[in-house]
Short mmCIF file of N, CA and C in Angstrom, two decimals:
data_model
loop_
_atom_site.label_atom_id
_atom_site.label_comp_id
_atom_site.label_asym_id
_atom_site.label_seq_id
_atom_site.Cartn_x
_atom_site.Cartn_y
_atom_site.Cartn_z
N MET D 1 -1.05 -26.17 50.20
CA MET D 1 -2.01 -27.02 49.52
C MET D 1 -1.99 -28.38 50.18
N LYS D 2 -3.14 -28.87 50.52
CA LYS D 2 -3.24 -30.17 51.16
C LYS D 2 -2.65 -31.24 50.26
N GLY D 3 -1.82 -32.09 50.84
CA GLY D 3 -1.27 -33.19 50.08
C GLY D 3 0.06 -32.89 49.39
N MET D 4 0.51 -31.66 49.45
CA MET D 4 1.77 -31.32 48.78
C MET D 4 2.93 -31.96 49.54
N ASP D 5 3.86 -32.50 48.81
CA ASP D 5 5.05 -33.10 49.39
C ASP D 5 6.13 -32.02 49.43
N PHE D 6 6.36 -31.45 50.60
CA PHE D 6 7.28 -30.32 50.70
C PHE D 6 8.75 -30.74 50.58
N ARG D 7 9.02 -32.04 50.46
CA ARG D 7 10.38 -32.48 50.17
C ARG D 7 10.68 -32.35 48.69
N LYS D 8 9.64 -32.24 47.87
CA LYS D 8 9.80 -32.06 46.44
C LYS D 8 10.21 -30.63 46.14
N ARG D 9 10.76 -30.46 44.98
CA ARG D 9 11.13 -29.14 44.51
C ARG D 9 10.02 -28.63 43.61
N TYR D 10 9.50 -27.45 43.90
CA TYR D 10 8.44 -26.84 43.10
C TYR D 10 8.98 -25.64 42.35
N PHE D 11 8.42 -25.44 41.16
CA PHE D 11 8.83 -24.34 40.29
C PHE D 11 7.60 -23.50 39.96
N SER D 12 7.79 -22.20 39.79
CA SER D 12 6.65 -21.36 39.45
C SER D 12 6.99 -20.45 38.29
N HIS D 13 5.95 -20.02 37.62
CA HIS D 13 6.08 -19.08 36.51
C HIS D 13 4.84 -18.19 36.53
N VAL D 14 5.02 -16.88 36.44
CA VAL D 14 3.89 -15.97 36.36
C VAL D 14 3.63 -15.67 34.90
N LEU D 15 2.42 -16.02 34.47
CA LEU D 15 2.00 -15.82 33.09
C LEU D 15 1.10 -14.58 33.04
N THR D 16 1.49 -13.60 32.26
CA THR D 16 0.68 -12.40 32.09
C THR D 16 -0.35 -12.66 31.01
N THR D 17 -1.63 -12.47 31.35
CA THR D 17 -2.71 -12.73 30.40
C THR D 17 -3.71 -11.59 30.44
N ASP D 18 -4.65 -11.59 29.50
CA ASP D 18 -5.68 -10.56 29.51
C ASP D 18 -6.71 -10.76 30.62
N ILE D 19 -6.69 -11.90 31.31
CA ILE D 19 -7.57 -12.10 32.46
C ILE D 19 -6.80 -11.87 33.77
N GLY D 20 -5.58 -11.36 33.66
CA GLY D 20 -4.76 -11.09 34.83
C GLY D 20 -3.62 -12.09 34.93
N PRO D 21 -2.68 -11.80 35.82
CA PRO D 21 -1.55 -12.71 36.00
C PRO D 21 -1.99 -14.06 36.58
N LEU D 22 -1.42 -15.12 36.03
CA LEU D 22 -1.66 -16.47 36.54
C LEU D 22 -0.33 -17.03 37.02
N THR D 23 -0.29 -17.56 38.21
CA THR D 23 0.92 -18.22 38.70
C THR D 23 0.76 -19.71 38.48
N LEU D 24 1.66 -20.26 37.69
CA LEU D 24 1.67 -21.69 37.40
C LEU D 24 2.70 -22.35 38.31
N ILE D 25 2.35 -23.48 38.90
CA ILE D 25 3.27 -24.20 39.79
C ILE D 25 3.37 -25.65 39.32
N ALA D 26 4.60 -26.13 39.19
CA ALA D 26 4.85 -27.51 38.76
C ALA D 26 5.87 -28.13 39.70
N ASP D 27 5.87 -29.45 39.71
CA ASP D 27 6.86 -30.17 40.53
C ASP D 27 7.95 -30.80 39.68
N GLY D 28 8.03 -30.42 38.42
CA GLY D 28 9.02 -30.98 37.51
C GLY D 28 8.45 -32.12 36.69
N GLU D 29 7.42 -32.78 37.20
CA GLU D 29 6.78 -33.89 36.50
C GLU D 29 5.38 -33.54 36.03
N ALA D 30 4.71 -32.64 36.76
CA ALA D 30 3.32 -32.29 36.44
C ALA D 30 3.01 -30.89 36.94
N LEU D 31 2.03 -30.28 36.30
CA LEU D 31 1.50 -29.01 36.77
C LEU D 31 0.63 -29.33 37.98
N VAL D 32 0.82 -28.62 39.10
CA VAL D 32 0.07 -28.93 40.31
C VAL D 32 -0.86 -27.79 40.75
N ALA D 33 -0.66 -26.59 40.21
CA ALA D 33 -1.53 -25.47 40.60
C ALA D 33 -1.48 -24.37 39.56
N VAL D 34 -2.63 -23.69 39.43
CA VAL D 34 -2.74 -22.44 38.68
C VAL D 34 -3.48 -21.50 39.61
N ARG D 35 -2.88 -20.34 39.90
CA ARG D 35 -3.47 -19.38 40.82
C ARG D 35 -3.76 -18.07 40.12
N PHE D 36 -4.92 -17.53 40.42
CA PHE D 36 -5.25 -16.19 39.96
C PHE D 36 -4.64 -15.17 40.91
N GLU D 37 -4.37 -14.00 40.42
CA GLU D 37 -3.76 -12.95 41.24
C GLU D 37 -4.58 -12.62 42.47
N ASN D 38 -5.89 -12.65 42.37
CA ASN D 38 -6.76 -12.22 43.47
C ASN D 38 -7.11 -13.34 44.44
N GLU D 39 -6.33 -14.40 44.49
CA GLU D 39 -6.67 -15.55 45.33
C GLU D 39 -5.98 -15.56 46.68
N GLU D 40 -5.65 -14.41 47.22
CA GLU D 40 -5.02 -14.38 48.53
C GLU D 40 -5.93 -15.07 49.53
N GLY D 41 -5.34 -15.89 50.37
CA GLY D 41 -6.11 -16.60 51.37
C GLY D 41 -6.85 -17.81 50.84
N SER D 42 -6.65 -18.14 49.56
CA SER D 42 -7.31 -19.31 49.00
C SER D 42 -6.60 -20.56 49.47
N PRO D 43 -7.20 -21.72 49.26
CA PRO D 43 -6.55 -22.97 49.65
C PRO D 43 -5.28 -23.25 48.86
N ARG D 44 -4.99 -22.44 47.85
CA ARG D 44 -3.83 -22.70 46.99
C ARG D 44 -2.73 -21.68 47.20
N SER D 45 -2.60 -21.11 48.38
CA SER D 45 -1.75 -19.94 48.48
C SER D 45 -0.40 -20.12 49.17
N SER D 46 0.04 -21.34 49.51
CA SER D 46 1.24 -21.39 50.33
C SER D 46 2.35 -22.33 49.86
N GLU D 47 2.33 -22.80 48.62
CA GLU D 47 3.39 -23.69 48.19
C GLU D 47 4.69 -22.91 47.97
N PRO D 48 5.80 -23.37 48.56
CA PRO D 48 7.08 -22.73 48.27
C PRO D 48 7.54 -23.15 46.87
N ALA D 49 7.95 -22.20 46.05
CA ALA D 49 8.34 -22.56 44.69
C ALA D 49 9.46 -21.65 44.20
N GLU D 50 10.36 -22.23 43.41
CA GLU D 50 11.41 -21.46 42.76
C GLU D 50 10.86 -20.90 41.46
N ARG D 51 11.34 -19.73 41.07
CA ARG D 51 10.90 -19.14 39.80
C ARG D 51 11.62 -19.81 38.65
N GLY D 52 10.85 -20.18 37.61
CA GLY D 52 11.42 -20.71 36.37
C GLY D 52 12.11 -22.04 36.53
N GLY D 53 12.92 -22.38 35.53
CA GLY D 53 13.74 -23.57 35.59
C GLY D 53 13.03 -24.88 35.31
N CYS D 54 11.84 -24.85 34.69
CA CYS D 54 11.10 -26.07 34.47
C CYS D 54 10.44 -26.01 33.09
N PRO D 55 10.90 -26.84 32.14
CA PRO D 55 10.31 -26.84 30.79
C PRO D 55 8.81 -27.10 30.79
N LEU D 56 8.33 -27.86 31.75
CA LEU D 56 6.90 -28.13 31.86
C LEU D 56 6.10 -26.83 32.00
N LEU D 57 6.65 -25.88 32.75
CA LEU D 57 5.97 -24.59 32.91
C LEU D 57 5.90 -23.82 31.60
N THR D 58 6.94 -23.92 30.79
CA THR D 58 6.94 -23.27 29.48
C THR D 58 5.83 -23.84 28.61
N ASP D 59 5.70 -25.16 28.62
CA ASP D 59 4.65 -25.82 27.83
C ASP D 59 3.27 -25.46 28.36
N ALA D 60 3.11 -25.47 29.69
CA ALA D 60 1.82 -25.13 30.28
C ALA D 60 1.44 -23.69 29.95
N ALA D 61 2.40 -22.77 30.03
CA ALA D 61 2.14 -21.36 29.71
C ALA D 61 1.72 -21.21 28.25
N ARG D 62 2.38 -21.94 27.36
CA ARG D 62 2.03 -21.89 25.94
C ARG D 62 0.61 -22.38 25.72
N GLN D 63 0.27 -23.52 26.33
CA GLN D 63 -1.06 -24.09 26.14
C GLN D 63 -2.15 -23.19 26.73
N ILE D 64 -1.91 -22.62 27.89
CA ILE D 64 -2.89 -21.71 28.48
C ILE D 64 -3.06 -20.47 27.61
N GLY D 65 -1.95 -19.94 27.09
CA GLY D 65 -2.03 -18.80 26.18
C GLY D 65 -2.85 -19.12 24.94
N GLU D 66 -2.64 -20.30 24.38
CA GLU D 66 -3.41 -20.72 23.20
C GLU D 66 -4.90 -20.83 23.54
N TYR D 67 -5.20 -21.40 24.70
CA TYR D 67 -6.59 -21.51 25.13
C TYR D 67 -7.23 -20.12 25.24
N LEU D 68 -6.53 -19.20 25.89
CA LEU D 68 -7.08 -17.87 26.11
C LEU D 68 -7.23 -17.08 24.81
N ARG D 69 -6.50 -17.45 23.77
CA ARG D 69 -6.66 -16.82 22.46
C ARG D 69 -7.69 -17.56 21.59
N GLY D 70 -8.31 -18.60 22.14
CA GLY D 70 -9.30 -19.37 21.39
C GLY D 70 -8.69 -20.33 20.40
N GLU D 71 -7.41 -20.66 20.58
CA GLU D 71 -6.70 -21.54 19.65
C GLU D 71 -6.59 -22.97 20.16
N ARG D 72 -7.04 -23.24 21.36
CA ARG D 72 -6.90 -24.58 21.97
C ARG D 72 -8.16 -24.88 22.77
N ARG D 73 -8.62 -26.12 22.67
CA ARG D 73 -9.80 -26.57 23.42
C ARG D 73 -9.44 -27.52 24.55
N ASP D 74 -8.36 -28.27 24.40
CA ASP D 74 -7.96 -29.27 25.39
C ASP D 74 -6.50 -29.05 25.75
N PHE D 75 -6.14 -29.50 26.94
CA PHE D 75 -4.76 -29.40 27.41
C PHE D 75 -4.15 -30.79 27.46
N ASP D 76 -2.86 -30.88 27.10
CA ASP D 76 -2.19 -32.18 27.21
C ASP D 76 -0.96 -32.12 28.11
N VAL D 77 -0.81 -31.01 28.82
CA VAL D 77 0.29 -30.91 29.79
C VAL D 77 -0.06 -31.86 30.96
N PRO D 78 0.93 -32.59 31.47
CA PRO D 78 0.64 -33.48 32.60
C PRO D 78 0.23 -32.68 33.84
N ILE D 79 -0.81 -33.16 34.52
CA ILE D 79 -1.27 -32.51 35.75
C ILE D 79 -1.29 -33.53 36.88
N ARG D 80 -1.22 -33.01 38.10
CA ARG D 80 -1.34 -33.86 39.28
C ARG D 80 -2.36 -33.20 40.21
N LEU D 81 -3.44 -33.92 40.45
CA LEU D 81 -4.48 -33.45 41.37
C LEU D 81 -4.30 -34.13 42.71
N GLU D 82 -4.26 -33.34 43.77
CA GLU D 82 -4.14 -33.89 45.11
C GLU D 82 -5.23 -33.28 45.97
N GLY D 83 -6.03 -34.14 46.58
CA GLY D 83 -7.11 -33.69 47.43
C GLY D 83 -7.77 -34.88 48.09
N THR D 84 -8.92 -34.65 48.69
CA THR D 84 -9.67 -35.74 49.31
C THR D 84 -10.26 -36.62 48.21
N ASP D 85 -10.71 -37.79 48.59
CA ASP D 85 -11.36 -38.68 47.62
C ASP D 85 -12.55 -37.97 46.97
N PHE D 86 -13.34 -37.26 47.77
CA PHE D 86 -14.51 -36.55 47.24
C PHE D 86 -14.08 -35.45 46.26
N GLN D 87 -13.07 -34.66 46.63
CA GLN D 87 -12.59 -33.61 45.74
C GLN D 87 -12.12 -34.20 44.41
N LEU D 88 -11.37 -35.28 44.48
CA LEU D 88 -10.88 -35.92 43.25
C LEU D 88 -12.03 -36.40 42.38
N LEU D 89 -13.07 -36.92 43.01
CA LEU D 89 -14.25 -37.37 42.27
C LEU D 89 -14.89 -36.19 41.53
N VAL D 90 -15.04 -35.07 42.23
CA VAL D 90 -15.63 -33.87 41.62
C VAL D 90 -14.72 -33.34 40.52
N TRP D 91 -13.44 -33.21 40.79
CA TRP D 91 -12.52 -32.63 39.81
C TRP D 91 -12.46 -33.49 38.55
N ASN D 92 -12.51 -34.80 38.71
CA ASN D 92 -12.52 -35.67 37.53
C ASN D 92 -13.83 -35.53 36.76
N ALA D 93 -14.94 -35.30 37.46
CA ALA D 93 -16.21 -35.04 36.77
C ALA D 93 -16.13 -33.73 35.99
N LEU D 94 -15.49 -32.71 36.55
CA LEU D 94 -15.34 -31.43 35.85
C LEU D 94 -14.57 -31.62 34.54
N ARG D 95 -13.61 -32.51 34.56
CA ARG D 95 -12.79 -32.74 33.36
C ARG D 95 -13.59 -33.36 32.22
N THR D 96 -14.78 -33.87 32.50
CA THR D 96 -15.61 -34.46 31.45
C THR D 96 -16.55 -33.45 30.80
N ILE D 97 -16.63 -32.24 31.34
CA ILE D 97 -17.51 -31.23 30.75
C ILE D 97 -16.85 -30.74 29.46
N PRO D 98 -17.51 -30.94 28.33
CA PRO D 98 -16.90 -30.53 27.06
C PRO D 98 -16.71 -29.02 26.93
N TYR D 99 -15.71 -28.65 26.18
CA TYR D 99 -15.46 -27.25 25.82
C TYR D 99 -16.75 -26.67 25.24
N GLY D 100 -17.10 -25.47 25.67
CA GLY D 100 -18.27 -24.80 25.11
C GLY D 100 -19.59 -25.24 25.73
N GLU D 101 -19.54 -26.06 26.76
CA GLU D 101 -20.76 -26.48 27.45
C GLU D 101 -20.62 -26.19 28.93
N THR D 102 -21.74 -26.12 29.62
CA THR D 102 -21.73 -25.93 31.06
C THR D 102 -22.56 -27.02 31.72
N ARG D 103 -22.37 -27.17 33.01
CA ARG D 103 -23.16 -28.06 33.83
C ARG D 103 -23.48 -27.32 35.13
N THR D 104 -24.55 -27.74 35.78
CA THR D 104 -24.88 -27.14 37.07
C THR D 104 -24.22 -27.96 38.18
N TYR D 105 -24.17 -27.35 39.37
CA TYR D 105 -23.66 -28.07 40.53
C TYR D 105 -24.50 -29.31 40.79
N THR D 106 -25.81 -29.20 40.58
CA THR D 106 -26.72 -30.33 40.76
C THR D 106 -26.37 -31.46 39.80
N GLU D 107 -26.07 -31.11 38.55
CA GLU D 107 -25.72 -32.13 37.57
C GLU D 107 -24.41 -32.82 37.92
N ILE D 108 -23.44 -32.06 38.43
CA ILE D 108 -22.16 -32.66 38.83
C ILE D 108 -22.40 -33.61 40.01
N ALA D 109 -23.21 -33.18 40.98
CA ALA D 109 -23.50 -34.03 42.14
C ALA D 109 -24.16 -35.34 41.68
N ALA D 110 -25.09 -35.25 40.75
CA ALA D 110 -25.75 -36.46 40.24
C ALA D 110 -24.75 -37.33 39.48
N ARG D 111 -23.89 -36.70 38.71
CA ARG D 111 -22.92 -37.46 37.90
C ARG D 111 -21.99 -38.30 38.77
N ILE D 112 -21.62 -37.77 39.94
CA ILE D 112 -20.70 -38.52 40.80
C ILE D 112 -21.45 -39.46 41.75
N GLY D 113 -22.78 -39.54 41.58
CA GLY D 113 -23.56 -40.46 42.41
C GLY D 113 -23.88 -39.94 43.79
N ARG D 114 -23.77 -38.62 43.99
CA ARG D 114 -24.06 -38.00 45.29
C ARG D 114 -25.04 -36.84 45.09
N PRO D 115 -26.27 -37.12 44.65
CA PRO D 115 -27.21 -36.06 44.26
C PRO D 115 -27.54 -35.05 45.35
N LYS D 116 -27.36 -35.39 46.61
CA LYS D 116 -27.65 -34.45 47.70
C LYS D 116 -26.42 -33.65 48.12
N ALA D 117 -25.30 -33.87 47.47
CA ALA D 117 -24.05 -33.22 47.86
C ALA D 117 -23.75 -31.98 47.03
N VAL D 118 -24.78 -31.24 46.67
CA VAL D 118 -24.61 -30.07 45.80
C VAL D 118 -23.68 -29.03 46.43
N ARG D 119 -23.88 -28.72 47.69
CA ARG D 119 -23.02 -27.73 48.36
C ARG D 119 -21.58 -28.23 48.48
N ALA D 120 -21.42 -29.51 48.76
CA ALA D 120 -20.07 -30.08 48.84
C ALA D 120 -19.39 -30.04 47.48
N VAL D 121 -20.14 -30.22 46.40
CA VAL D 121 -19.59 -30.08 45.06
C VAL D 121 -19.08 -28.65 44.87
N GLY D 122 -19.86 -27.67 45.33
CA GLY D 122 -19.43 -26.28 45.25
C GLY D 122 -18.14 -26.05 46.03
N GLY D 123 -18.04 -26.66 47.20
CA GLY D 123 -16.81 -26.53 48.00
C GLY D 123 -15.61 -27.15 47.32
N ALA D 124 -15.80 -28.31 46.71
CA ALA D 124 -14.70 -28.96 45.98
C ALA D 124 -14.32 -28.11 44.76
N ASN D 125 -15.33 -27.57 44.10
CA ASN D 125 -15.08 -26.72 42.93
C ASN D 125 -14.21 -25.53 43.35
N HIS D 126 -14.53 -24.93 44.50
CA HIS D 126 -13.78 -23.78 45.01
C HIS D 126 -12.32 -24.14 45.31
N ARG D 127 -12.07 -25.37 45.67
CA ARG D 127 -10.71 -25.79 46.03
C ARG D 127 -9.93 -26.40 44.87
N ASN D 128 -10.50 -26.35 43.67
CA ASN D 128 -9.83 -26.88 42.48
C ASN D 128 -8.46 -26.20 42.31
N PRO D 129 -7.38 -26.96 42.38
CA PRO D 129 -6.05 -26.35 42.28
C PRO D 129 -5.63 -26.01 40.84
N LEU D 130 -6.39 -26.49 39.85
CA LEU D 130 -5.99 -26.29 38.45
C LEU D 130 -7.12 -25.71 37.60
N PRO D 131 -7.62 -24.50 37.98
CA PRO D 131 -8.65 -23.91 37.14
C PRO D 131 -8.13 -23.75 35.71
N LEU D 132 -9.00 -23.72 34.77
CA LEU D 132 -8.75 -23.72 33.33
C LEU D 132 -8.52 -25.15 32.86
N LEU D 133 -7.52 -25.85 33.41
CA LEU D 133 -7.24 -27.21 32.99
C LEU D 133 -8.28 -28.19 33.52
N VAL D 134 -8.74 -27.97 34.72
CA VAL D 134 -9.87 -28.69 35.30
C VAL D 134 -10.98 -27.64 35.32
N PRO D 135 -11.84 -27.64 34.31
CA PRO D 135 -12.68 -26.48 33.99
C PRO D 135 -13.84 -26.19 34.95
N CYS D 136 -13.51 -25.73 36.14
CA CYS D 136 -14.55 -25.37 37.11
C CYS D 136 -15.34 -24.15 36.65
N HIS D 137 -14.80 -23.39 35.71
CA HIS D 137 -15.54 -22.22 35.18
C HIS D 137 -16.77 -22.65 34.39
N ARG D 138 -16.85 -23.91 34.01
CA ARG D 138 -17.98 -24.42 33.24
C ARG D 138 -19.16 -24.85 34.12
N VAL D 139 -19.05 -24.63 35.42
CA VAL D 139 -20.14 -24.97 36.33
C VAL D 139 -20.89 -23.70 36.68
N VAL D 140 -22.23 -23.76 36.49
CA VAL D 140 -23.09 -22.59 36.68
C VAL D 140 -24.20 -22.92 37.67
N GLY D 141 -24.92 -21.87 38.05
CA GLY D 141 -26.05 -22.05 38.97
C GLY D 141 -27.17 -22.84 38.31
N ALA D 142 -28.13 -23.26 39.12
CA ALA D 142 -29.23 -24.09 38.65
C ALA D 142 -30.02 -23.44 37.52
N ASP D 143 -30.08 -22.10 37.51
CA ASP D 143 -30.82 -21.40 36.45
C ASP D 143 -29.92 -20.94 35.32
N GLY D 144 -28.66 -21.38 35.32
CA GLY D 144 -27.73 -21.02 34.25
C GLY D 144 -26.94 -19.76 34.49
N THR D 145 -27.15 -19.10 35.63
CA THR D 145 -26.41 -17.87 35.90
C THR D 145 -25.02 -18.20 36.44
N LEU D 146 -24.14 -17.21 36.32
CA LEU D 146 -22.78 -17.39 36.82
C LEU D 146 -22.77 -17.23 38.34
N VAL D 147 -22.13 -18.17 38.99
CA VAL D 147 -21.96 -18.11 40.44
C VAL D 147 -20.56 -18.61 40.76
N GLY D 148 -19.96 -18.02 41.78
CA GLY D 148 -18.68 -18.44 42.32
C GLY D 148 -17.60 -18.85 41.36
N PHE D 149 -16.42 -18.24 41.52
CA PHE D 149 -15.24 -18.62 40.75
C PHE D 149 -14.04 -17.96 41.40
N GLY D 150 -12.97 -18.71 41.61
CA GLY D 150 -11.77 -18.19 42.28
C GLY D 150 -11.15 -16.99 41.60
N GLY D 151 -11.28 -16.91 40.28
CA GLY D 151 -10.73 -15.78 39.54
C GLY D 151 -11.68 -14.61 39.44
N GLY D 152 -12.90 -14.76 39.99
CA GLY D 152 -13.91 -13.72 39.93
C GLY D 152 -14.89 -13.98 38.79
N LEU D 153 -16.10 -13.45 38.93
CA LEU D 153 -17.13 -13.69 37.93
C LEU D 153 -16.82 -13.05 36.59
N LYS D 154 -16.11 -11.92 36.60
CA LYS D 154 -15.72 -11.28 35.34
C LYS D 154 -14.82 -12.21 34.53
N VAL D 155 -13.89 -12.87 35.19
CA VAL D 155 -13.00 -13.82 34.51
C VAL D 155 -13.79 -15.05 34.06
N LYS D 156 -14.68 -15.54 34.91
CA LYS D 156 -15.50 -16.69 34.53
C LYS D 156 -16.30 -16.37 33.28
N ARG D 157 -16.90 -15.18 33.24
CA ARG D 157 -17.65 -14.76 32.06
C ARG D 157 -16.75 -14.75 30.83
N ARG D 158 -15.55 -14.21 30.97
CA ARG D 158 -14.61 -14.14 29.84
C ARG D 158 -14.24 -15.54 29.35
N LEU D 159 -13.97 -16.46 30.25
CA LEU D 159 -13.60 -17.82 29.86
C LEU D 159 -14.74 -18.49 29.10
N LEU D 160 -15.97 -18.30 29.57
CA LEU D 160 -17.12 -18.89 28.87
C LEU D 160 -17.34 -18.21 27.52
N GLU D 161 -17.06 -16.91 27.43
CA GLU D 161 -17.17 -16.22 26.14
C GLU D 161 -16.14 -16.77 25.15
N ILE D 162 -14.92 -17.03 25.62
CA ILE D 162 -13.90 -17.63 24.76
C ILE D 162 -14.42 -18.94 24.17
N GLU D 163 -15.17 -19.68 24.98
CA GLU D 163 -15.71 -20.97 24.56
C GLU D 163 -17.04 -20.84 23.81
N GLY D 164 -17.51 -19.61 23.60
CA GLY D 164 -18.74 -19.38 22.84
C GLY D 164 -20.00 -19.28 23.66
N CYS D 165 -19.88 -19.03 24.96
CA CYS D 165 -21.05 -18.93 25.85
C CYS D 165 -21.17 -17.51 26.39
N ASN D 166 -22.39 -17.14 26.83
CA ASN D 166 -22.54 -15.87 27.52
C ASN D 166 -22.92 -16.11 28.96
N VAL D 167 -23.16 -15.06 29.70
CA VAL D 167 -23.39 -15.15 31.14
C VAL D 167 -24.55 -16.07 31.51
N ARG D 168 -25.61 -16.10 30.77
CA ARG D 168 -26.74 -16.96 31.10
C ARG D 168 -26.56 -18.35 30.50
N GLY D 169 -25.49 -18.56 29.76
CA GLY D 169 -25.26 -19.86 29.17
C GLY D 169 -25.84 -20.00 27.78
N ALA D 170 -26.54 -18.97 27.30
CA ALA D 170 -27.11 -19.04 25.96
C ALA D 170 -26.01 -18.86 24.92
N PRO D 171 -26.19 -19.44 23.76
CA PRO D 171 -25.17 -19.32 22.72
C PRO D 171 -24.89 -17.86 22.35
N VAL D 172 -23.61 -17.55 22.21
CA VAL D 172 -23.18 -16.25 21.70
C VAL D 172 -23.14 -16.32 20.19
N ASN D 173 -22.68 -17.45 19.69
CA ASN D 173 -22.65 -17.64 18.24
C ASN D 173 -23.51 -18.84 17.89
N PRO D 174 -24.14 -18.82 16.71
CA PRO D 174 -25.06 -19.90 16.33
C PRO D 174 -24.39 -21.27 16.43
N GLY D 175 -25.15 -22.22 16.94
CA GLY D 175 -24.66 -23.59 17.00
C GLY D 175 -23.95 -23.94 18.29
N ALA D 176 -23.59 -22.95 19.11
CA ALA D 176 -22.89 -23.24 20.36
C ALA D 176 -23.90 -23.74 21.38
N ILE D 177 -23.59 -24.83 22.05
CA ILE D 177 -24.45 -25.37 23.09
C ILE D 177 -23.79 -25.03 24.42
N CYS D 178 -24.33 -24.04 25.08
CA CYS D 178 -23.67 -23.55 26.28
C CYS D 178 -24.57 -23.49 27.49
N THR D 179 -25.74 -24.03 27.42
CA THR D 179 -26.63 -24.01 28.56
C THR D 179 -26.41 -25.28 29.38
N PRO D 180 -26.81 -25.24 30.64
CA PRO D 180 -26.77 -26.49 31.40
C PRO D 180 -27.61 -27.51 30.64
N SER D 181 -27.13 -28.73 30.56
CA SER D 181 -27.80 -29.72 29.72
C SER D 181 -29.26 -29.93 30.10
N SER D 182 -29.62 -29.79 31.37
CA SER D 182 -31.00 -29.99 31.77
C SER D 182 -31.90 -28.83 31.34
N LEU D 183 -31.33 -27.68 31.00
CA LEU D 183 -32.12 -26.52 30.60
C LEU D 183 -32.15 -26.33 29.09
N PHE D 184 -31.37 -27.08 28.36
CA PHE D 184 -31.25 -26.88 26.93
C PHE D 184 -32.22 -27.76 26.17
N SER D 185 -32.99 -27.15 25.32
CA SER D 185 -33.79 -27.95 24.41
C SER D 185 -33.52 -27.44 23.00
N PRO D 186 -32.99 -28.30 22.14
CA PRO D 186 -32.63 -27.88 20.79
C PRO D 186 -33.85 -27.44 20.00
N PRO D 187 -33.65 -26.53 19.04
CA PRO D 187 -34.78 -26.09 18.23
C PRO D 187 -35.38 -27.26 17.47
N ALA D 188 -36.70 -27.21 17.29
CA ALA D 188 -37.40 -28.30 16.59
C ALA D 188 -37.19 -28.22 15.11
#
């Protein structure tokens, strides 16, 4: 992972979930990565880490489990994001997308003041080291369809369903606002 300090000691924990195994990586002070099982060759695939031995990982695993059971909307485990200035800008914008809502890549690009950088936003989204906690799954295509996700589209669909959204972003349950904000018009 770009920016990792290999002099630090890293710890890992594999969390078994209904969306597949997740590998959590922490440096003792903050969670630095969450990896899906199918992410071989991803930008997050080479940190050396010891198994277990970090209370932070226990807390992160508990919070992720609660989220996946629909019992948690926000995370309060400390995280550390390391990337380029542009990636950090995008990842921080992702953190502002409320639970149960989605945004398009175009909306994220506009939010960070780079309206023509839609593809670059997609690239930064793909390199997000902390999916779930930095909710890149809440970013959809311009027409509200599911596109791109490190854990696969089936997992992205499941995460949005947990939050009350379906594949096109339309509400699964009454009152849920899950469409890209530019496509949503509330009933009159």
